[in-house]
Amino acid sequence: MSGAPDGPRALDPTGLRPRLPSPLHPVADGRFARHGVRLLLKRDDLIHPELIGNKWRKLAPNLLAAAGRTLLTFGGAYSNHLRATAAAGRLLGLPTLGVVRGDELAHRPLNASLTRCAADGMRLHFVDRSTYRHKTDPRTLAAILCAVDARDAYVVPEGGSNALAVRGCRELGAELRGHADVVAVACGTGGTLAGLAAGLAHDQRALGVPVLKGGFLEADVRALQDDAFGGRRGTWSLDDRFHFGGYARATPELDLFAEDFERRHGLPVERLYVAKMLYGLVALAEERAFAPGTTVAAVITGAPPG
């Protein structure tokens, strides 16, 4: 199916009026101040009410490239990327297809996240976990496209991270030039970190806080930068200690931390990504990982589900 949308907005996502550059706010936090560190919050969660944070930055260039075709993408049952893609489809008049990990979910009531995707018009297709693991294999992908009758769909990878998305996230780094010494971001697939680092000035560095365990992300970020820029760009590193058990995992300790941060700063803290990154920054400050006089910018890439 062609999935041709009505109207020109599908070819120009900027018609949705994103708030760019996103706001950059200093916050007073004694856990940083007592070590001589200044904390800034880069409020990418305020870019757009439905295409939040790095989801906007990664999806916008892919929406242009889709040129009106059906968007097909991948995610787990709680994927923020699926929700953002579904919302983009509704707002721009684009058909969307979500390939969901876990065929056992097909016969269960949809959770709140997938319910929202369906309400936004996304057609959901559940696949077994083995198929999902091999989704980038050309034969597996072709079989999926055939099964959902969308052979001409525009395919966006899991998490939205491809070369176009990485180049889109480079603008995040450019917006932060001259404002911080260290810029921290939570990482799922690594695309935001890959682009952020490329956009920063030579005297700045990016710090990625993976929310999945496994220690595989460095190779993925390198590969994304190779695809987007032809090689490594910027100064960046990863700290794998703050995943709290892996994706979609949290602990009472993390919940208490997030609630405390909310009370201190009036910021609703998203738990799967943002809370882990903020927790990591507080821990690093306590470890004196940042020299006195350092300015750290924390990128707020998402908001709690509403």
PDB file of C-alpha atoms in Angstrom:
ATOM      1  CA  MET A   1       0.000   0.000   0.000  1.00  0.00           C
ATOM      2  CA  SER A   2       1.274   3.443  -0.856  1.00  0.00           C
ATOM      3  CA  GLY A   3       0.132   5.223   2.293  1.00  0.00           C
ATOM      4  CA  ALA A   4       0.037   8.602   0.533  1.00  0.00           C
ATOM      5  CA  PRO A   5      -0.998  11.265   3.031  1.00  0.00           C
ATOM      6  CA  ASP A   6      -3.292  14.217   2.543  1.00  0.00           C
ATOM      7  CA  GLY A   7      -1.707  17.661   2.598  1.00  0.00           C
ATOM      8  CA  PRO A   8       1.875  18.926   2.556  1.00  0.00           C
ATOM      9  CA  ARG A   9       2.598  18.595   6.281  1.00  0.00           C
ATOM     10  CA  ALA A  10       3.714  14.973   5.866  1.00  0.00           C
ATOM     11  CA  LEU A  11       6.638  16.295   3.853  1.00  0.00           C
ATOM     12  CA  ASP A  12       7.452  19.102   6.277  1.00  0.00           C
ATOM     13  CA  PRO A  13       7.374  18.128   9.972  1.00  0.00           C
ATOM     14  CA  THR A  14       8.525  21.639  10.899  1.00  0.00           C
ATOM     15  CA  GLY A  15       4.923  22.627  10.208  1.00  0.00           C
ATOM     16  CA  LEU A  16       4.207  21.134  13.640  1.00  0.00           C
ATOM     17  CA  ARG A  17       6.036  24.104  15.173  1.00  0.00           C
ATOM     18  CA  PRO A  18       8.752  22.509  17.301  1.00  0.00           C
ATOM     19  CA  ARG A  19      10.325  24.651  20.014  1.00  0.00           C
ATOM     20  CA  LEU A  20      13.905  24.910  18.802  1.00  0.00           C
ATOM     21  CA  PRO A  21      16.398  25.472  20.174  1.00  0.00           C
ATOM     22  CA  SER A  22      15.056  23.807  23.278  1.00  0.00           C
ATOM     23  CA  PRO A  23      15.400  25.746  26.555  1.00  0.00           C
ATOM     24  CA  LEU A  24      18.562  25.497  28.645  1.00  0.00           C
ATOM     25  CA  HIS A  25      17.978  26.150  32.352  1.00  0.00           C
ATOM     26  CA  PRO A  26      20.496  26.365  35.225  1.00  0.00           C
ATOM     27  CA  VAL A  27      19.373  24.630  38.418  1.00  0.00           C
ATOM     28  CA  ALA A  28      20.695  25.016  41.955  1.00  0.00           C
ATOM     29  CA  ASP A  29      21.496  21.596  43.389  1.00  0.00           C
ATOM     30  CA  GLY A  30      23.698  21.261  46.450  1.00  0.00           C
ATOM     31  CA  ARG A  31      24.869  17.791  45.442  1.00  0.00           C
ATOM     32  CA  PHE A  32      26.732  19.434  42.553  1.00  0.00           C
ATOM     33  CA  ALA A  33      27.437  22.865  44.035  1.00  0.00           C
ATOM     34  CA  ARG A  34      29.392  21.506  46.992  1.00  0.00           C
ATOM     35  CA  HIS A  35      31.872  20.028  44.528  1.00  0.00           C
ATOM     36  CA  GLY A  36      32.103  23.239  42.491  1.00  0.00           C
ATOM     37  CA  VAL A  37      30.002  21.831  39.641  1.00  0.00           C
ATOM     38  CA  ARG A  38      27.270  23.788  37.860  1.00  0.00           C
ATOM     39  CA  LEU A  39      24.245  21.864  36.545  1.00  0.00           C
ATOM     40  CA  LEU A  40      22.158  22.823  33.503  1.00  0.00           C
ATOM     41  CA  LEU A  41      19.056  21.074  32.191  1.00  0.00           C
ATOM     42  CA  LYS A  42      18.660  20.969  28.410  1.00  0.00           C
ATOM     43  CA  ARG A  43      14.879  20.697  28.136  1.00  0.00           C
ATOM     44  CA  ASP A  44      14.457  18.684  24.959  1.00  0.00           C
ATOM     45  CA  ASP A  45      11.261  17.360  26.548  1.00  0.00           C
ATOM     46  CA  LEU A  46       9.729  20.749  25.646  1.00  0.00           C
ATOM     47  CA  ILE A  47      10.417  20.562  21.893  1.00  0.00           C
ATOM     48  CA  HIS A  48       6.930  19.276  21.090  1.00  0.00           C
ATOM     49  CA  PRO A  49       4.141  17.938  23.329  1.00  0.00           C
ATOM     50  CA  GLU A  50       3.892  14.623  21.459  1.00  0.00           C
ATOM     51  CA  LEU A  51       7.190  14.227  19.588  1.00  0.00           C
ATOM     52  CA  ILE A  52       9.314  14.712  22.661  1.00  0.00           C
ATOM     53  CA  GLY A  53      13.036  15.322  22.851  1.00  0.00           C
ATOM     54  CA  ASN A  54      15.327  13.096  20.881  1.00  0.00           C
ATOM     55  CA  LYS A  55      12.277  11.493  19.268  1.00  0.00           C
ATOM     56  CA  TRP A  56      11.688  14.737  17.370  1.00  0.00           C
ATOM     57  CA  ARG A  57      15.345  15.124  16.464  1.00  0.00           C
ATOM     58  CA  LYS A  58      15.570  11.561  15.139  1.00  0.00           C
ATOM     59  CA  LEU A  59      12.169  11.298  13.475  1.00  0.00           C
ATOM     60  CA  ALA A  60      12.000  14.655  11.676  1.00  0.00           C
ATOM     61  CA  PRO A  61      14.670  13.853   9.037  1.00  0.00           C
ATOM     62  CA  ASN A  62      13.205  10.389   8.526  1.00  0.00           C
ATOM     63  CA  LEU A  63       9.721  11.836   8.045  1.00  0.00           C
ATOM     64  CA  LEU A  64      11.101  14.019   5.274  1.00  0.00           C
ATOM     65  CA  ALA A  65      12.857  11.056   3.697  1.00  0.00           C
ATOM     66  CA  ALA A  66       9.691   8.935   3.849  1.00  0.00           C
ATOM     67  CA  ALA A  67       8.082  11.347   1.368  1.00  0.00           C
ATOM     68  CA  GLY A  68       4.562  10.263   2.254  1.00  0.00           C
ATOM     69  CA  ARG A  69       5.107   6.517   2.377  1.00  0.00           C
ATOM     70  CA  THR A  70       3.897   4.298   5.189  1.00  0.00           C
ATOM     71  CA  LEU A  71       6.320   4.333   8.123  1.00  0.00           C
ATOM     72  CA  LEU A  72       7.262   0.933   9.530  1.00  0.00           C
ATOM     73  CA  THR A  73       9.353   0.655  12.656  1.00  0.00           C
ATOM     74  CA  PHE A  74      10.176  -1.651  15.570  1.00  0.00           C
ATOM     75  CA  GLY A  75       9.973  -1.686  19.343  1.00  0.00           C
ATOM     76  CA  GLY A  76       9.125  -3.497  22.529  1.00  0.00           C
ATOM     77  CA  ALA A  77       5.831  -3.345  24.360  1.00  0.00           C
ATOM     78  CA  TYR A  78       6.825  -0.145  26.199  1.00  0.00           C
ATOM     79  CA  SER A  79       8.706   1.563  23.391  1.00  0.00           C
ATOM     80  CA  ASN A  80       8.688   5.370  23.507  1.00  0.00           C
ATOM     81  CA  HIS A  81       9.855   5.286  19.899  1.00  0.00           C
ATOM     82  CA  LEU A  82       6.743   3.400  18.792  1.00  0.00           C
ATOM     83  CA  ARG A  83       4.555   5.925  20.584  1.00  0.00           C
ATOM     84  CA  ALA A  84       6.349   8.877  18.993  1.00  0.00           C
ATOM     85  CA  THR A  85       6.141   7.335  15.525  1.00  0.00           C
ATOM     86  CA  ALA A  86       2.432   6.668  15.955  1.00  0.00           C
ATOM     87  CA  ALA A  87       1.871  10.250  17.093  1.00  0.00           C
ATOM     88  CA  ALA A  88       3.824  11.580  14.116  1.00  0.00           C
ATOM     89  CA  GLY A  89       1.679   9.500  11.801  1.00  0.00           C
ATOM     90  CA  ARG A  90      -1.524  10.898  13.275  1.00  0.00           C
ATOM     91  CA  LEU A  91      -0.308  14.492  13.231  1.00  0.00           C
ATOM     92  CA  LEU A  92       1.033  14.334   9.687  1.00  0.00           C
ATOM     93  CA  GLY A  93      -1.484  12.000   8.077  1.00  0.00           C
ATOM     94  CA  LEU A  94       1.007   9.170   7.546  1.00  0.00           C
ATOM     95  CA  PRO A  95       0.054   5.496   7.954  1.00  0.00           C
ATOM     96  CA  THR A  96       2.270   3.775  10.522  1.00  0.00           C
ATOM     97  CA  LEU A  97       3.095   0.166  11.275  1.00  0.00           C
ATOM     98  CA  GLY A  98       4.700  -1.010  14.501  1.00  0.00           C
ATOM     99  CA  VAL A  99       6.472  -4.368  14.607  1.00  0.00           C
ATOM    100  CA  VAL A 100       6.368  -5.390  18.264  1.00  0.00           C
ATOM    101  CA  ARG A 101       8.736  -7.833  19.982  1.00  0.00           C
ATOM    102  CA  GLY A 102       6.884 -10.833  21.452  1.00  0.00           C
ATOM    103  CA  ASP A 103       4.178 -12.722  19.574  1.00  0.00           C
ATOM    104  CA  GLU A 104       2.703 -13.823  22.924  1.00  0.00           C
ATOM    105  CA  LEU A 105       1.432 -10.253  23.320  1.00  0.00           C
ATOM    106  CA  ALA A 106      -0.875 -10.585  20.340  1.00  0.00           C
ATOM    107  CA  HIS A 107      -3.496 -12.414  22.414  1.00  0.00           C
ATOM    108  CA  ARG A 108      -3.289 -10.232  25.510  1.00  0.00           C
ATOM    109  CA  PRO A 109      -4.913  -6.884  26.273  1.00  0.00           C
ATOM    110  CA  LEU A 110      -2.727  -4.028  25.058  1.00  0.00           C
ATOM    111  CA  ASN A 111      -0.789  -2.158  27.702  1.00  0.00           C
ATOM    112  CA  ALA A 112      -1.182   1.606  28.009  1.00  0.00           C
ATOM    113  CA  SER A 113       1.721   2.334  25.665  1.00  0.00           C
ATOM    114  CA  LEU A 114       0.505   0.087  22.855  1.00  0.00           C
ATOM    115  CA  THR A 115      -3.069   1.226  23.401  1.00  0.00           C
ATOM    116  CA  ARG A 116      -1.902   4.768  22.726  1.00  0.00           C
ATOM    117  CA  CYS A 117      -0.118   3.622  19.564  1.00  0.00           C
ATOM    118  CA  ALA A 118      -3.276   1.947  18.300  1.00  0.00           C
ATOM    119  CA  ALA A 119      -5.401   4.976  19.180  1.00  0.00           C
ATOM    120  CA  ASP A 120      -3.046   7.102  17.080  1.00  0.00           C
ATOM    121  CA  GLY A 121      -3.706   4.822  14.101  1.00  0.00           C
ATOM    122  CA  MET A 122      -0.635   2.588  14.239  1.00  0.00           C
ATOM    123  CA  ARG A 123      -1.229  -0.930  12.973  1.00  0.00           C
ATOM    124  CA  LEU A 124       0.552  -3.358  15.311  1.00  0.00           C
ATOM    125  CA  HIS A 125       2.197  -6.563  14.118  1.00  0.00           C
ATOM    126  CA  PHE A 126       3.602  -8.930  16.749  1.00  0.00           C
ATOM    127  CA  VAL A 127       6.544 -11.194  15.941  1.00  0.00           C
ATOM    128  CA  ASP A 128       8.312 -13.866  17.936  1.00  0.00           C
ATOM    129  CA  ARG A 129      11.517 -12.909  19.686  1.00  0.00           C
ATOM    130  CA  SER A 130      13.765 -14.896  17.369  1.00  0.00           C
ATOM    131  CA  THR A 131      12.364 -13.116  14.322  1.00  0.00           C
ATOM    132  CA  TYR A 132      12.712  -9.794  16.111  1.00  0.00           C
ATOM    133  CA  ARG A 133      16.392 -10.422  16.867  1.00  0.00           C
ATOM    134  CA  HIS A 134      17.016 -10.940  13.151  1.00  0.00           C
ATOM    135  CA  LYS A 135      14.844  -8.056  11.946  1.00  0.00           C
ATOM    136  CA  THR A 136      17.748  -6.292  10.207  1.00  0.00           C
ATOM    137  CA  ASP A 137      18.561  -9.382   8.121  1.00  0.00           C
ATOM    138  CA  PRO A 138      17.348  -8.577   4.578  1.00  0.00           C
ATOM    139  CA  ARG A 139      15.397 -11.829   4.227  1.00  0.00           C
ATOM    140  CA  THR A 140      13.726 -11.464   7.612  1.00  0.00           C
ATOM    141  CA  LEU A 141      12.847  -7.839   6.926  1.00  0.00           C
ATOM    142  CA  ALA A 142      11.442  -8.732   3.500  1.00  0.00           C
ATOM    143  CA  ALA A 143       9.276 -11.424   5.092  1.00  0.00           C
ATOM    144  CA  ILE A 144       7.960  -8.945   7.663  1.00  0.00           C
ATOM    145  CA  LEU A 145       7.146  -6.378   4.971  1.00  0.00           C
ATOM    146  CA  CYS A 146       5.345  -9.048   2.993  1.00  0.00           C
ATOM    147  CA  ALA A 147       3.400 -10.263   6.042  1.00  0.00           C
ATOM    148  CA  VAL A 148       2.038  -6.779   6.737  1.00  0.00           C
ATOM    149  CA  ASP A 149       1.431  -6.006   3.049  1.00  0.00           C
ATOM    150  CA  ALA A 150       3.725  -2.992   3.096  1.00  0.00           C
ATOM    151  CA  ARG A 151       6.545  -3.810   0.701  1.00  0.00           C
ATOM    152  CA  ASP A 152       7.072  -0.160  -0.195  1.00  0.00           C
ATOM    153  CA  ALA A 153       7.058   1.131   3.385  1.00  0.00           C
ATOM    154  CA  TYR A 154       9.791   3.425   4.643  1.00  0.00           C
ATOM    155  CA  VAL A 155      11.620   1.485   7.361  1.00  0.00           C
ATOM    156  CA  VAL A 156      12.888   3.262  10.466  1.00  0.00           C
ATOM    157  CA  PRO A 157      15.102   1.092  12.705  1.00  0.00           C
ATOM    158  CA  GLU A 158      14.411   0.285  16.345  1.00  0.00           C
ATOM    159  CA  GLY A 159      14.814   3.397  18.463  1.00  0.00           C
ATOM    160  CA  GLY A 160      14.886   5.524  15.312  1.00  0.00           C
ATOM    161  CA  SER A 161      18.685   5.466  15.142  1.00  0.00           C
ATOM    162  CA  ASN A 162      20.064   5.580  11.614  1.00  0.00           C
ATOM    163  CA  ALA A 163      22.404   7.927   9.760  1.00  0.00           C
ATOM    164  CA  LEU A 164      19.649  10.486   9.144  1.00  0.00           C
ATOM    165  CA  ALA A 165      18.684  10.464  12.818  1.00  0.00           C
ATOM    166  CA  VAL A 166      22.294  10.855  13.940  1.00  0.00           C
ATOM    167  CA  ARG A 167      22.715  13.879  11.683  1.00  0.00           C
ATOM    168  CA  GLY A 168      19.490  15.271  13.103  1.00  0.00           C
ATOM    169  CA  CYS A 169      20.837  14.913  16.644  1.00  0.00           C
ATOM    170  CA  ARG A 170      24.003  16.779  15.675  1.00  0.00           C
ATOM    171  CA  GLU A 171      21.957  19.971  16.027  1.00  0.00           C
ATOM    172  CA  LEU A 172      21.514  19.177  19.734  1.00  0.00           C
ATOM    173  CA  GLY A 173      25.274  19.419  20.160  1.00  0.00           C
ATOM    174  CA  ALA A 174      25.404  22.618  18.124  1.00  0.00           C
ATOM    175  CA  GLU A 175      22.782  24.206  20.412  1.00  0.00           C
ATOM    176  CA  LEU A 176      25.007  23.443  23.415  1.00  0.00           C
ATOM    177  CA  ARG A 177      28.254  24.862  22.038  1.00  0.00           C
ATOM    178  CA  GLY A 178      29.804  27.272  24.505  1.00  0.00           C
ATOM    179  CA  HIS A 179      27.345  26.422  27.288  1.00  0.00           C
ATOM    180  CA  ALA A 180      28.789  23.349  29.043  1.00  0.00           C
ATOM    181  CA  ASP A 181      31.985  21.378  29.468  1.00  0.00           C
ATOM    182  CA  VAL A 182      30.253  18.001  29.720  1.00  0.00           C
ATOM    183  CA  VAL A 183      26.911  17.081  28.158  1.00  0.00           C
ATOM    184  CA  ALA A 184      25.189  13.937  29.449  1.00  0.00           C
ATOM    185  CA  VAL A 185      22.438  11.948  27.768  1.00  0.00           C
ATOM    186  CA  ALA A 186      20.706   8.650  28.475  1.00  0.00           C
ATOM    187  CA  CYS A 187      21.301   6.039  25.766  1.00  0.00           C
ATOM    188  CA  GLY A 188      19.133   3.287  24.364  1.00  0.00           C
ATOM    189  CA  THR A 189      20.330   2.635  20.814  1.00  0.00           C
ATOM    190  CA  GLY A 190      23.086   5.276  20.838  1.00  0.00           C
ATOM    191  CA  GLY A 191      21.870   7.526  18.037  1.00  0.00           C
ATOM    192  CA  THR A 192      21.408  10.630  20.167  1.00  0.00           C
ATOM    193  CA  LEU A 193      24.881  10.327  21.692  1.00  0.00           C
ATOM    194  CA  ALA A 194      26.438   9.755  18.255  1.00  0.00           C
ATOM    195  CA  GLY A 195      24.912  12.945  16.874  1.00  0.00           C
ATOM    196  CA  LEU A 196      25.291  15.025  20.037  1.00  0.00           C
ATOM    197  CA  ALA A 197      29.028  14.369  20.224  1.00  0.00           C
ATOM    198  CA  ALA A 198      29.461  15.322  16.573  1.00  0.00           C
ATOM    199  CA  GLY A 199      27.767  18.676  17.140  1.00  0.00           C
ATOM    200  CA  LEU A 200      29.715  19.777  20.213  1.00  0.00           C
ATOM    201  CA  ALA A 201      32.779  22.023  20.062  1.00  0.00           C
ATOM    202  CA  HIS A 202      36.239  20.484  20.261  1.00  0.00           C
ATOM    203  CA  ASP A 203      36.667  21.472  23.932  1.00  0.00           C
ATOM    204  CA  GLN A 204      33.422  19.797  25.043  1.00  0.00           C
ATOM    205  CA  ARG A 205      32.717  16.140  25.702  1.00  0.00           C
ATOM    206  CA  ALA A 206      29.599  14.002  25.664  1.00  0.00           C
ATOM    207  CA  LEU A 207      28.799  11.390  28.284  1.00  0.00           C
ATOM    208  CA  GLY A 208      26.359   8.586  27.511  1.00  0.00           C
ATOM    209  CA  VAL A 209      24.515   6.692  30.264  1.00  0.00           C
ATOM    210  CA  PRO A 210      23.213   3.403  28.810  1.00  0.00           C
ATOM    211  CA  VAL A 211      19.855   2.189  30.133  1.00  0.00           C
ATOM    212  CA  LEU A 212      20.456  -1.357  28.874  1.00  0.00           C
ATOM    213  CA  LYS A 213      23.023  -3.687  30.342  1.00  0.00           C
ATOM    214  CA  GLY A 214      25.487  -5.622  28.253  1.00  0.00           C
ATOM    215  CA  GLY A 215      28.292  -3.203  27.423  1.00  0.00           C
ATOM    216  CA  PHE A 216      27.637  -3.394  23.673  1.00  0.00           C
ATOM    217  CA  LEU A 217      26.770   0.224  23.015  1.00  0.00           C
ATOM    218  CA  GLU A 218      30.235   1.594  22.287  1.00  0.00           C
ATOM    219  CA  ALA A 219      30.490  -0.459  19.099  1.00  0.00           C
ATOM    220  CA  ASP A 220      26.987   0.638  18.083  1.00  0.00           C
ATOM    221  CA  VAL A 221      27.772   4.334  18.560  1.00  0.00           C
ATOM    222  CA  ARG A 222      30.964   3.938  16.554  1.00  0.00           C
ATOM    223  CA  ALA A 223      29.018   2.230  13.757  1.00  0.00           C
ATOM    224  CA  LEU A 224      26.367   4.953  13.739  1.00  0.00           C
ATOM    225  CA  GLN A 225      29.014   7.660  13.462  1.00  0.00           C
ATOM    226  CA  ASP A 226      30.711   5.717  10.676  1.00  0.00           C
ATOM    227  CA  ASP A 227      27.426   5.570   8.751  1.00  0.00           C
ATOM    228  CA  ALA A 228      26.538   9.209   9.378  1.00  0.00           C
ATOM    229  CA  PHE A 229      29.924  10.918   9.135  1.00  0.00           C
ATOM    230  CA  GLY A 230      32.412   8.399   7.789  1.00  0.00           C
ATOM    231  CA  GLY A 231      34.238   8.022  11.098  1.00  0.00           C
ATOM    232  CA  ARG A 232      34.334   8.927  14.766  1.00  0.00           C
ATOM    233  CA  ARG A 233      33.310  12.486  15.617  1.00  0.00           C
ATOM    234  CA  GLY A 234      33.689  14.414  18.836  1.00  0.00           C
ATOM    235  CA  THR A 235      34.828  13.341  22.282  1.00  0.00           C
ATOM    236  CA  TRP A 236      32.452  10.916  23.948  1.00  0.00           C
ATOM    237  CA  SER A 237      32.407   8.099  26.479  1.00  0.00           C
ATOM    238  CA  LEU A 238      29.953   5.758  28.178  1.00  0.00           C
ATOM    239  CA  ASP A 239      29.349   4.871  31.812  1.00  0.00           C
ATOM    240  CA  ASP A 240      27.554   1.511  32.026  1.00  0.00           C
ATOM    241  CA  ARG A 241      26.943   1.462  35.787  1.00  0.00           C
ATOM    242  CA  PHE A 242      23.497   3.034  35.989  1.00  0.00           C
ATOM    243  CA  HIS A 243      21.135   0.771  34.039  1.00  0.00           C
ATOM    244  CA  PHE A 244      19.379  -0.479  37.220  1.00  0.00           C
ATOM    245  CA  GLY A 245      18.929  -3.961  35.805  1.00  0.00           C
ATOM    246  CA  GLY A 246      18.309  -3.116  32.162  1.00  0.00           C
ATOM    247  CA  TYR A 247      15.702  -1.591  29.891  1.00  0.00           C
ATOM    248  CA  ALA A 248      12.294  -0.883  31.445  1.00  0.00           C
ATOM    249  CA  ARG A 249      13.773  -1.891  34.810  1.00  0.00           C
ATOM    250  CA  ALA A 250      13.754   0.309  37.884  1.00  0.00           C
ATOM    251  CA  THR A 251      14.264  -0.132  41.602  1.00  0.00           C
ATOM    252  CA  PRO A 252      12.773   1.519  44.695  1.00  0.00           C
ATOM    253  CA  GLU A 253      16.060   3.406  45.047  1.00  0.00           C
ATOM    254  CA  LEU A 254      15.681   4.900  41.564  1.00  0.00           C
ATOM    255  CA  ASP A 255      12.038   5.811  42.203  1.00  0.00           C
ATOM    256  CA  LEU A 256      12.972   7.571  45.441  1.00  0.00           C
ATOM    257  CA  PHE A 257      15.757   9.439  43.668  1.00  0.00           C
ATOM    258  CA  ALA A 258      13.414  10.559  40.880  1.00  0.00           C
ATOM    259  CA  GLU A 259      10.759  11.696  43.355  1.00  0.00           C
ATOM    260  CA  ASP A 260      13.361  13.693  45.268  1.00  0.00           C
ATOM    261  CA  PHE A 261      14.646  15.329  42.069  1.00  0.00           C
ATOM    262  CA  GLU A 262      11.081  16.254  41.145  1.00  0.00           C
ATOM    263  CA  ARG A 263      10.562  17.917  44.524  1.00  0.00           C
ATOM    264  CA  ARG A 264      13.850  19.788  44.334  1.00  0.00           C
ATOM    265  CA  HIS A 265      13.434  21.155  40.831  1.00  0.00           C
ATOM    266  CA  GLY A 266       9.777  20.879  39.822  1.00  0.00           C
ATOM    267  CA  LEU A 267      10.701  18.650  36.885  1.00  0.00           C
ATOM    268  CA  PRO A 268       8.642  15.532  36.117  1.00  0.00           C
ATOM    269  CA  VAL A 269      11.307  12.820  35.744  1.00  0.00           C
ATOM    270  CA  GLU A 270      10.845  10.053  33.187  1.00  0.00           C
ATOM    271  CA  ARG A 271      11.991   6.807  34.799  1.00  0.00           C
ATOM    272  CA  LEU A 272      13.294   4.537  32.013  1.00  0.00           C
ATOM    273  CA  TYR A 273      15.899   6.957  30.659  1.00  0.00           C
ATOM    274  CA  VAL A 274      16.117  10.353  32.315  1.00  0.00           C
ATOM    275  CA  ALA A 275      16.104   9.188  35.948  1.00  0.00           C
ATOM    276  CA  LYS A 276      19.024   6.844  35.309  1.00  0.00           C
ATOM    277  CA  MET A 277      21.064   9.577  33.644  1.00  0.00           C
ATOM    278  CA  LEU A 278      20.389  12.068  36.457  1.00  0.00           C
ATOM    279  CA  TYR A 279      21.204   9.451  39.107  1.00  0.00           C
ATOM    280  CA  GLY A 280      24.467   8.750  37.316  1.00  0.00           C
ATOM    281  CA  LEU A 281      25.400  12.422  37.264  1.00  0.00           C
ATOM    282  CA  VAL A 282      24.780  12.801  40.998  1.00  0.00           C
ATOM    283  CA  ALA A 283      26.894   9.706  41.665  1.00  0.00           C
ATOM    284  CA  LEU A 284      29.694  11.002  39.442  1.00  0.00           C
ATOM    285  CA  ALA A 285      29.621  14.371  41.197  1.00  0.00           C
ATOM    286  CA  GLU A 286      29.933  12.617  44.564  1.00  0.00           C
ATOM    287  CA  GLU A 287      32.851  10.611  43.161  1.00  0.00           C
ATOM    288  CA  ARG A 288      34.484  13.919  42.158  1.00  0.00           C
ATOM    289  CA  ALA A 289      34.560  12.807  38.542  1.00  0.00           C
ATOM    290  CA  PHE A 290      34.001  16.436  37.496  1.00  0.00           C
ATOM    291  CA  ALA A 291      36.700  18.964  38.314  1.00  0.00           C
ATOM    292  CA  PRO A 292      35.660  22.051  40.280  1.00  0.00           C
ATOM    293  CA  GLY A 293      34.471  24.717  37.873  1.00  0.00           C
ATOM    294  CA  THR A 294      32.925  22.192  35.469  1.00  0.00           C
ATOM    295  CA  THR A 295      29.540  22.944  33.925  1.00  0.00           C
ATOM    296  CA  VAL A 296      27.479  19.819  33.220  1.00  0.00           C
ATOM    297  CA  ALA A 297      24.421  19.891  30.969  1.00  0.00           C
ATOM    298  CA  ALA A 298      21.906  17.047  31.372  1.00  0.00           C
ATOM    299  CA  VAL A 299      19.739  16.453  28.296  1.00  0.00           C
ATOM    300  CA  ILE A 300      16.141  15.772  29.310  1.00  0.00           C
ATOM    301  CA  THR A 301      15.136  13.554  26.419  1.00  0.00           C
ATOM    302  CA  GLY A 302      11.656  12.559  27.530  1.00  0.00           C
ATOM    303  CA  ALA A 303       8.785  13.047  29.930  1.00  0.00           C
ATOM    304  CA  PRO A 304       6.759  10.642  32.033  1.00  0.00           C
ATOM    305  CA  PRO A 305       3.806   9.119  30.176  1.00  0.00           C
ATOM    306  CA  GLY A 306       0.715  11.242  30.515  1.00  0.00           C
TER     307      GLY A 306
END
